[in-house]
Amino acid sequence: MKKQKKSKTGVYHAPWEKSFDKLLTPFEEFIHRQTTSGLLLMGTAIVALFLANSSFSSSYAHVLHMPVSFSLGEWSVNMSLHHWINDGLMALFFFVVGLELKREILVGELASIRNAILPITAAIGGMVVPALIYFAINPEGEASIGWGIPMATDIAFAIGALALLASRVPKALITFLVALAIVDDLGAVLVIAIFYTDTISWVPLIAGAGLFAVLIAFNLFGIRKTLPYFTVAVLLWYALLLSGIHPTLAGILGAMSVPARPKYDPSRFSEHIGKLMKNFDATRHNHCGGSIMTNEPMSAVVHKLEYSVDSVGVPLMRLEHAWHMPVAYAVIPIFALANAGIAINFSSLGETIMHPVTLGIIFGLIFGKFIGIAGVSWLMLKPGLAELPKNTSFSQIAGVSLLAGIGFTMSIFVAQLGFFDNAELLLMAKTGILAGSLLSGVAGFIWLYLASGPTGEEGKH
């Protein structure tokens, strides 16, 4: 075997590594941009609309309804591809939402009641008022179940739209929208669990409660490896699927159990790493350097270093970092591709727009979110019960209230649950979601552009 040539810099590069890095770096820079997730989501929604209104419509529907089954012994799960996306893949989306929520409660904007009071109360207003507007238009019959649809805010779209104005709005405004959207997502999760569950099978539900207790026990025992959590969370998902409660809630419950504290604090870690590095240097000198593959004592120190680095890291943040991009750039776009395909009949488009379900969702997303968020914010700010985020104006909060009317992902998700057995009402609901989200996004963008100067201060328009 040919002896490997030693690098002058002490850094070994595989034969194709440098070339691959040159290709990979621009791609990494692209996908890390804040607007990319929203743009990708928009693109997949447009593709879904094209597929549903083209000669590919039958193939598009056929693929979505294709049966997919998994079995292990006597256990089996049989669902269409569409259901696997909505019930299975979206559990990962809820998992990331749960991680973000837990982090915000522990160390983020929701950790301090002084900072949290405004986005929490504004989010509640932004959920209640849209639901009331929808219910006022659809007070009875099958359509009334859709009151939960206009309650939700799509984080990816809303943050993406606000990020386009990053040079004109203060950073605190983006933080406010993130906190508001996370509370909004928690509200949507509770609504799904309580109001969009038809029948409950108690035996699987009790089994699910036991599995959640196991996850909590893992946390209390100090288990920081992710595999045990993942294994039990999959079983929890299956138990919730059998129970009748929407299985994606397993993602939230799994996230709540993930450890949020490191094994070592920074000072203890620094001291421990210092000792290990002294051992590493001593071992290297005693054995005259050489390859780490042939130097067992040096290899042992490296393994201890690796374990120590893992121990100072926070599992919650590590998982959030690891899963944020797959969810943002794969899971949510796939969901949009599977659910945004609406067959538009232009001859009856006016009738569709004027349908009570469509109007209820459009008015709920545009006016409900605006009145709920801006109105409650004003009621909290006027008597001094809360304070504006740093360097922001109430006019900018009002602009964010409009952006929060972008309900796309979660709204479609709730619509699928509410009208799963009524294709006509589901069509009306999706039409209302797309129209309301588009109008809210455009109105919010224009409002914030006019209300903010080039450095984020309040505009003079």
Coordinates of C-alpha atoms in Angstrom, one line a residue:
M1 CA 0.0 0.0 0.0
K2 CA 1.3 3.4 -1.0
K3 CA 2.4 5.5 2.0
Q4 CA 0.2 8.6 2.6
K5 CA 2.1 11.9 2.0
K6 CA 2.2 14.0 5.1
S7 CA 0.6 17.5 4.8
K8 CA 2.8 20.5 5.4
T9 CA 0.0 22.3 7.2
G10 CA -1.0 19.3 9.3
V11 CA -4.4 19.2 7.6
Y12 CA -5.3 16.2 5.4
H13 CA -7.6 16.7 2.4
A14 CA -9.2 13.8 0.6
P15 CA -8.4 13.8 -3.2
W16 CA -11.7 15.5 -4.2
E17 CA -12.4 17.4 -0.9
K18 CA -11.1 20.9 -2.0
S19 CA -13.0 20.8 -5.2
F20 CA -16.2 19.7 -3.4
D21 CA -15.8 22.5 -0.9
K22 CA -15.6 25.1 -3.6
L23 CA -18.9 23.7 -5.0
L24 CA -20.5 23.3 -1.6
T25 CA -19.8 26.7 0.0
P26 CA -22.0 28.8 -2.3
F27 CA -24.8 26.3 -1.8
E28 CA -24.4 26.4 2.0
E29 CA -24.5 30.2 1.9
F30 CA -27.7 30.1 -0.2
I31 CA -29.6 27.8 2.0
H32 CA -28.6 29.7 5.1
R33 CA -30.3 32.9 3.9
Q34 CA -33.4 33.7 6.0
T35 CA -35.6 34.2 2.9
T36 CA -34.8 30.9 1.3
S37 CA -37.3 28.8 3.2
G38 CA -40.2 31.1 2.4
L39 CA -39.2 31.3 -1.3
L40 CA -38.9 27.5 -1.5
L41 CA -42.3 27.1 0.1
M42 CA -43.8 29.6 -2.3
G43 CA -42.2 27.8 -5.2
T44 CA -43.5 24.4 -4.2
A45 CA -47.0 25.8 -3.7
I46 CA -46.9 27.2 -7.2
V47 CA -45.7 23.8 -8.6
A48 CA -48.6 22.2 -6.7
L49 CA -51.1 24.6 -8.2
F50 CA -49.7 24.0 -11.7
L51 CA -49.9 20.2 -11.3
A52 CA -53.5 20.4 -10.1
N53 CA -54.5 22.5 -13.1
S54 CA -52.6 20.8 -15.9
S55 CA -52.7 17.6 -17.8
F56 CA -50.7 16.1 -14.9
S57 CA -53.6 16.5 -12.5
S58 CA -54.7 12.9 -12.6
S59 CA -51.1 11.6 -12.1
Y60 CA -50.6 14.1 -9.3
A61 CA -53.7 12.8 -7.5
H62 CA -52.8 9.2 -8.2
V63 CA -49.4 9.6 -6.6
L64 CA -50.8 11.3 -3.5
H65 CA -53.4 8.5 -3.0
M66 CA -50.9 5.7 -3.6
P67 CA -51.0 3.3 -0.7
V68 CA -47.8 2.9 1.4
S69 CA -47.5 0.3 4.2
F70 CA -45.0 -0.6 6.8
S71 CA -45.1 -3.8 8.8
L72 CA -43.1 -5.4 11.6
G73 CA -44.4 -8.8 12.6
E74 CA -48.1 -8.4 13.4
W75 CA -47.8 -4.6 13.6
S76 CA -48.6 -2.7 10.4
V77 CA -49.4 0.8 9.3
N78 CA -51.3 1.3 6.0
M79 CA -51.9 4.8 4.7
S80 CA -51.8 6.7 1.5
L81 CA -48.7 8.7 0.6
H82 CA -50.8 11.9 1.4
H83 CA -51.6 10.7 4.9
W84 CA -47.9 9.7 5.5
I85 CA -46.9 13.2 4.6
N86 CA -49.6 14.8 6.8
D87 CA -49.5 12.4 9.7
G88 CA -45.9 11.1 9.6
L89 CA -43.6 13.6 8.0
M90 CA -45.2 16.6 9.7
A91 CA -44.4 15.1 13.1
L92 CA -40.9 16.3 12.4
F93 CA -42.2 19.8 11.8
F94 CA -44.0 19.7 15.2
F95 CA -40.8 18.3 16.7
V96 CA -38.8 21.4 15.6
V97 CA -41.7 23.7 16.7
G98 CA -41.6 22.0 20.1
L99 CA -37.8 22.4 20.4
E100 CA -38.1 26.1 19.5
L101 CA -40.9 26.6 22.0
K102 CA -39.0 24.9 24.8
R103 CA -35.9 27.0 24.0
E104 CA -37.9 30.3 23.9
I105 CA -39.5 29.4 27.3
L106 CA -36.2 28.6 28.9
V107 CA -33.8 31.2 27.6
G108 CA -35.5 33.2 24.8
E109 CA -38.1 35.9 24.5
L110 CA -40.7 33.9 26.5
A111 CA -38.3 33.3 29.4
S112 CA -38.9 36.8 30.9
I113 CA -42.5 37.7 31.7
R114 CA -41.6 41.3 31.0
N115 CA -40.6 40.5 27.4
A116 CA -43.1 37.7 26.9
I117 CA -46.3 39.4 28.0
L118 CA -46.8 41.4 24.7
P119 CA -46.2 38.5 22.2
I120 CA -48.2 36.1 24.3
T121 CA -51.2 38.3 24.7
A122 CA -51.0 39.5 21.1
A123 CA -50.8 35.9 19.9
I124 CA -53.9 35.0 21.9
G125 CA -55.8 37.9 20.4
G126 CA -54.5 36.8 17.0
M127 CA -56.1 33.4 17.5
V128 CA -59.4 34.3 19.2
V129 CA -60.5 37.2 16.9
P130 CA -60.0 35.2 13.5
A131 CA -61.9 32.3 15.0
L132 CA -64.8 34.5 16.1
I133 CA -64.9 36.2 12.6
Y134 CA -65.0 32.8 10.9
F135 CA -67.7 31.5 13.3
A136 CA -69.8 34.6 12.8
I137 CA -69.9 33.9 9.1
N138 CA -70.2 30.1 9.5
P139 CA -72.2 29.6 12.7
E140 CA -73.7 26.2 12.0
G141 CA -73.5 23.1 9.9
E142 CA -70.4 21.3 8.6
A143 CA -68.7 24.5 7.8
S144 CA -68.6 25.6 11.4
I145 CA -65.8 23.2 12.3
G146 CA -63.4 25.3 10.2
W147 CA -63.1 28.0 12.9
G148 CA -59.6 26.9 13.8
I149 CA -58.3 27.4 10.2
P150 CA -57.6 31.2 10.3
M151 CA -56.0 31.0 13.8
A152 CA -52.5 29.9 12.6
T153 CA -49.5 31.9 11.4
D154 CA -46.9 30.3 9.0
I155 CA -43.5 31.0 10.6
A156 CA -41.5 30.3 7.5
F157 CA -43.5 32.6 5.2
A158 CA -44.0 35.4 7.8
I159 CA -40.3 35.5 8.9
G160 CA -39.2 35.2 5.2
A161 CA -41.3 38.3 4.3
L162 CA -40.0 40.2 7.2
A163 CA -36.4 39.2 6.4
L164 CA -36.8 40.9 3.0
L165 CA -37.2 44.1 5.0
A166 CA -34.2 43.4 7.3
S167 CA -32.5 46.6 6.4
R168 CA -35.6 48.7 7.3
V169 CA -36.9 47.0 10.4
P170 CA -35.2 46.6 13.8
K171 CA -34.1 43.2 14.8
A172 CA -36.4 43.3 17.9
L173 CA -39.4 43.3 15.5
I174 CA -38.3 40.0 14.0
T175 CA -37.8 38.6 17.5
F176 CA -41.3 39.7 18.4
L177 CA -42.8 38.0 15.3
V178 CA -40.9 34.8 16.1
A179 CA -42.1 34.7 19.7
L180 CA -45.7 35.5 18.6
A181 CA -45.6 32.8 15.9
I182 CA -44.3 30.2 18.4
V183 CA -47.0 30.9 20.9
D184 CA -49.5 30.8 17.9
D185 CA -48.2 27.4 17.0
L186 CA -48.6 26.2 20.6
G187 CA -52.2 27.4 20.5
A188 CA -52.8 25.6 17.2
V189 CA -51.4 22.4 18.7
L190 CA -53.8 22.6 21.7
V191 CA -56.7 23.3 19.3
I192 CA -55.9 20.3 17.2
A193 CA -55.5 18.1 20.3
I194 CA -58.8 19.2 22.0
F195 CA -61.2 20.1 19.1
Y196 CA -60.0 18.1 16.1
T197 CA -60.0 14.7 17.6
D198 CA -63.2 12.7 16.8
T199 CA -63.0 9.5 18.9
I200 CA -60.5 8.4 21.4
S201 CA -59.3 4.8 22.0
W202 CA -58.2 4.7 25.6
V203 CA -55.9 1.7 25.6
P204 CA -53.5 3.2 23.0
L205 CA -53.8 6.6 24.7
I206 CA -52.8 5.1 28.1
A207 CA -49.9 3.4 26.3
G208 CA -48.9 6.7 24.8
A209 CA -49.0 8.3 28.3
G210 CA -46.7 5.6 29.5
L211 CA -44.3 6.1 26.6
F212 CA -44.2 9.8 27.3
A213 CA -43.4 9.0 31.0
V214 CA -40.5 6.9 29.7
L215 CA -39.2 9.9 27.7
I216 CA -39.4 12.1 30.8
A217 CA -37.5 9.4 32.8
F218 CA -34.8 9.4 30.1
N219 CA -34.4 13.1 30.8
L220 CA -34.3 12.7 34.6
F221 CA -31.8 9.9 34.3
G222 CA -29.5 12.2 32.3
I223 CA -29.6 10.2 29.1
R224 CA -28.3 12.6 26.4
K225 CA -28.0 10.2 23.4
T226 CA -30.7 10.8 20.9
L227 CA -31.4 7.2 19.8
P228 CA -33.4 6.2 22.9
Y229 CA -35.6 9.3 22.6
F230 CA -36.1 8.7 18.9
T231 CA -37.1 5.0 19.4
V232 CA -39.6 5.8 22.1
A233 CA -41.0 8.8 20.2
V234 CA -41.7 6.6 17.1
L235 CA -43.6 4.2 19.4
L236 CA -45.4 7.2 20.9
W237 CA -46.4 8.4 17.4
Y238 CA -47.8 4.9 16.7
A239 CA -49.8 4.9 20.0
L240 CA -51.3 8.3 19.2
L241 CA -52.2 7.2 15.7
L242 CA -54.2 4.2 17.2
S243 CA -55.7 6.4 19.9
G244 CA -57.4 8.8 17.6
I245 CA -55.4 11.9 18.7
H246 CA -53.4 13.3 15.8
P247 CA -50.0 11.5 15.8
T248 CA -48.0 14.6 14.9
L249 CA -48.4 15.7 18.6
A250 CA -45.8 13.0 19.3
G251 CA -43.3 15.5 17.8
I252 CA -44.3 18.2 20.4
L253 CA -44.2 15.7 23.3
G254 CA -40.9 14.3 22.2
A255 CA -39.4 17.8 22.0
M256 CA -40.6 18.6 25.5
S257 CA -38.6 15.6 26.9
V258 CA -35.3 16.5 25.2
P259 CA -32.6 17.6 27.8
A260 CA -32.0 21.3 27.8
R261 CA -29.0 21.4 30.2
P262 CA -25.4 20.4 29.4
K263 CA -23.6 17.9 31.6
Y264 CA -20.7 20.3 32.2
D265 CA -20.9 24.0 32.8
P266 CA -18.5 26.2 30.8
S267 CA -15.9 26.6 33.6
R268 CA -15.9 22.8 34.4
F269 CA -15.6 22.0 30.7
S270 CA -12.6 24.4 30.2
E271 CA -10.8 22.8 33.2
H272 CA -11.5 19.3 32.0
I273 CA -10.4 20.0 28.4
G274 CA -7.2 21.7 29.6
K275 CA -6.3 18.4 31.4
L276 CA -7.1 16.3 28.4
M277 CA -5.1 18.5 26.0
K278 CA -2.1 18.2 28.3
N279 CA -2.5 14.4 28.2
F280 CA -2.8 14.6 24.4
D281 CA 0.4 16.6 24.0
A282 CA 2.3 14.3 26.5
T283 CA 1.1 11.2 24.7
R284 CA 2.0 12.7 21.3
H285 CA 5.6 13.6 22.4
N286 CA 6.1 10.3 24.2
H287 CA 5.2 8.3 21.1
C288 CA 6.9 10.7 18.7
G289 CA 3.7 11.8 17.0
G290 CA 2.7 9.3 14.4
S291 CA -0.7 8.5 13.1
I292 CA -3.6 8.5 15.5
M293 CA -4.6 5.2 14.0
T294 CA -1.4 3.5 15.4
N295 CA -1.2 5.5 18.7
E296 CA -3.8 3.9 21.0
P297 CA -3.2 6.2 24.0
M298 CA -3.6 9.3 21.8
S299 CA -6.7 7.8 20.3
A300 CA -8.2 7.2 23.7
V301 CA -7.6 10.9 24.7
V302 CA -9.4 12.0 21.4
H303 CA -12.4 9.8 22.3
K304 CA -12.5 11.5 25.8
L305 CA -12.3 14.9 24.1
E306 CA -15.2 13.9 21.8
Y307 CA -17.3 12.8 24.8
S308 CA -16.5 16.0 26.7
V309 CA -17.5 18.2 23.8
D310 CA -20.8 16.3 23.5
S311 CA -21.3 16.8 27.3
V312 CA -20.9 20.5 27.2
G313 CA -23.4 20.8 24.3
V314 CA -27.1 21.1 24.9
P315 CA -29.0 18.2 23.3
L316 CA -32.0 20.5 22.6
M317 CA -30.0 23.0 20.7
R318 CA -28.0 20.3 18.9
L319 CA -31.3 18.7 17.7
E320 CA -32.8 22.0 16.8
H321 CA -29.8 22.8 14.7
A322 CA -29.7 19.4 13.1
W323 CA -33.4 19.3 12.2
H324 CA -34.1 22.9 11.3
M325 CA -32.8 22.7 7.8
P326 CA -34.3 19.3 6.8
V327 CA -37.7 20.5 8.1
A328 CA -37.5 23.9 6.5
Y329 CA -36.1 22.8 3.2
A330 CA -37.7 19.3 2.8
V331 CA -40.6 18.6 5.1
I332 CA -42.6 21.8 4.8
P333 CA -42.1 22.1 1.0
I334 CA -43.2 18.4 0.5
F335 CA -46.2 19.2 2.7
A336 CA -47.0 22.2 0.5
L337 CA -46.5 20.2 -2.7
A338 CA -49.0 17.6 -1.4
N339 CA -51.6 20.0 0.0
A340 CA -51.5 23.3 -2.0
G341 CA -52.8 21.7 -5.2
I342 CA -56.2 23.3 -5.8
A343 CA -58.1 22.6 -9.1
I344 CA -59.2 26.1 -10.0
N345 CA -62.4 26.4 -12.1
F346 CA -62.3 29.9 -13.4
S347 CA -65.9 29.8 -14.5
S348 CA -67.0 29.4 -10.9
L349 CA -64.1 31.3 -9.2
G350 CA -66.4 34.1 -8.2
E351 CA -68.8 31.7 -6.5
T352 CA -65.9 30.0 -4.8
I353 CA -64.5 33.3 -3.4
M354 CA -68.0 34.3 -2.2
H355 CA -68.6 31.0 -0.4
P356 CA -69.0 31.5 3.4
V357 CA -66.0 29.2 4.2
T358 CA -63.7 31.0 1.8
L359 CA -64.8 34.5 3.1
G360 CA -64.6 33.4 6.7
I361 CA -61.0 32.3 6.3
I362 CA -60.0 35.4 4.2
F363 CA -61.6 37.8 6.6
G364 CA -60.2 35.9 9.6
L365 CA -56.6 35.9 8.2
I366 CA -56.6 39.5 7.1
F367 CA -58.9 41.4 9.5
G368 CA -59.0 38.9 12.3
K369 CA -55.2 38.8 12.7
F370 CA -54.8 42.5 12.3
I371 CA -57.6 43.4 14.8
G372 CA -56.6 40.6 17.3
I373 CA -52.8 41.3 17.4
A374 CA -52.7 45.1 16.9
G375 CA -55.8 45.6 19.1
V376 CA -54.6 43.5 22.0
S377 CA -51.1 45.0 21.7
W378 CA -52.7 48.5 21.9
L379 CA -54.8 47.5 25.0
M380 CA -51.6 46.2 26.7
L381 CA -49.4 49.1 25.8
K382 CA -51.9 51.9 26.6
P383 CA -52.1 51.4 30.4
G384 CA -48.4 50.3 30.5
L385 CA -49.1 46.6 31.1
A386 CA -46.5 45.8 28.4
E387 CA -43.8 47.7 26.5
L388 CA -42.8 47.9 22.9
P389 CA -39.8 45.8 21.8
K390 CA -36.6 47.9 21.6
N391 CA -36.5 50.5 18.8
T392 CA -39.9 49.5 17.4
S393 CA -43.1 51.6 16.9
F394 CA -46.7 50.6 17.3
S395 CA -47.1 51.2 13.5
Q396 CA -44.5 48.4 12.9
I397 CA -46.4 46.1 15.3
A398 CA -49.5 46.8 13.2
G399 CA -47.5 45.8 10.1
V400 CA -46.4 42.6 11.7
S401 CA -50.1 41.9 12.6
L402 CA -50.8 41.9 8.9
L403 CA -47.9 39.6 8.1
A404 CA -49.2 37.2 10.8
G405 CA -52.2 36.7 8.5
I406 CA -50.0 34.4 6.4
G407 CA -51.5 31.1 7.6
F408 CA -50.4 28.7 4.9
T409 CA -48.8 25.6 6.4
M410 CA -50.6 25.2 9.7
S411 CA -53.9 26.6 8.3
I412 CA -53.9 23.9 5.5
F413 CA -53.0 21.3 8.1
V414 CA -56.1 22.3 10.3
A415 CA -58.3 22.4 7.1
Q416 CA -57.2 18.8 6.2
L417 CA -58.3 17.7 9.7
G418 CA -61.6 19.7 9.8
F419 CA -62.8 18.9 6.2
F420 CA -61.1 15.5 5.5
D421 CA -64.4 14.0 4.5
N422 CA -65.8 17.0 2.6
A423 CA -63.9 17.7 -0.6
E424 CA -66.0 20.7 -1.5
L425 CA -65.5 22.5 1.8
L426 CA -61.8 21.6 1.8
L427 CA -61.5 23.2 -1.7
M428 CA -63.1 26.4 -0.3
A429 CA -60.9 26.4 2.7
K430 CA -57.7 26.0 0.7
T431 CA -58.8 28.8 -1.7
G432 CA -59.4 31.0 1.3
I433 CA -56.1 30.2 2.8
L434 CA -54.1 31.0 -0.4
A435 CA -56.1 34.2 -1.1
G436 CA -56.0 35.4 2.6
S437 CA -52.3 34.6 3.0
L438 CA -51.3 36.3 -0.2
L439 CA -53.3 39.5 0.6
S440 CA -52.0 39.5 4.2
G441 CA -48.4 39.1 3.0
V442 CA -48.6 41.8 0.4
A443 CA -50.4 44.3 2.7
G444 CA -48.0 43.6 5.6
F445 CA -44.9 44.0 3.4
I446 CA -46.1 47.4 2.0
W447 CA -47.2 48.6 5.4
L448 CA -43.8 47.8 7.0
Y449 CA -41.9 49.2 4.0
L450 CA -43.8 52.5 4.4
A451 CA -43.7 52.5 8.2
S452 CA -39.9 51.9 8.5
G453 CA -37.0 53.9 7.4
P454 CA -33.8 52.5 5.8
T455 CA -32.2 51.8 9.2
G456 CA -35.3 50.4 10.9
E457 CA -36.6 53.6 12.5
E458 CA -40.2 54.7 12.1
G459 CA -40.8 56.1 8.6
K460 CA -42.0 59.6 8.0
H461 CA -44.4 58.7 5.3

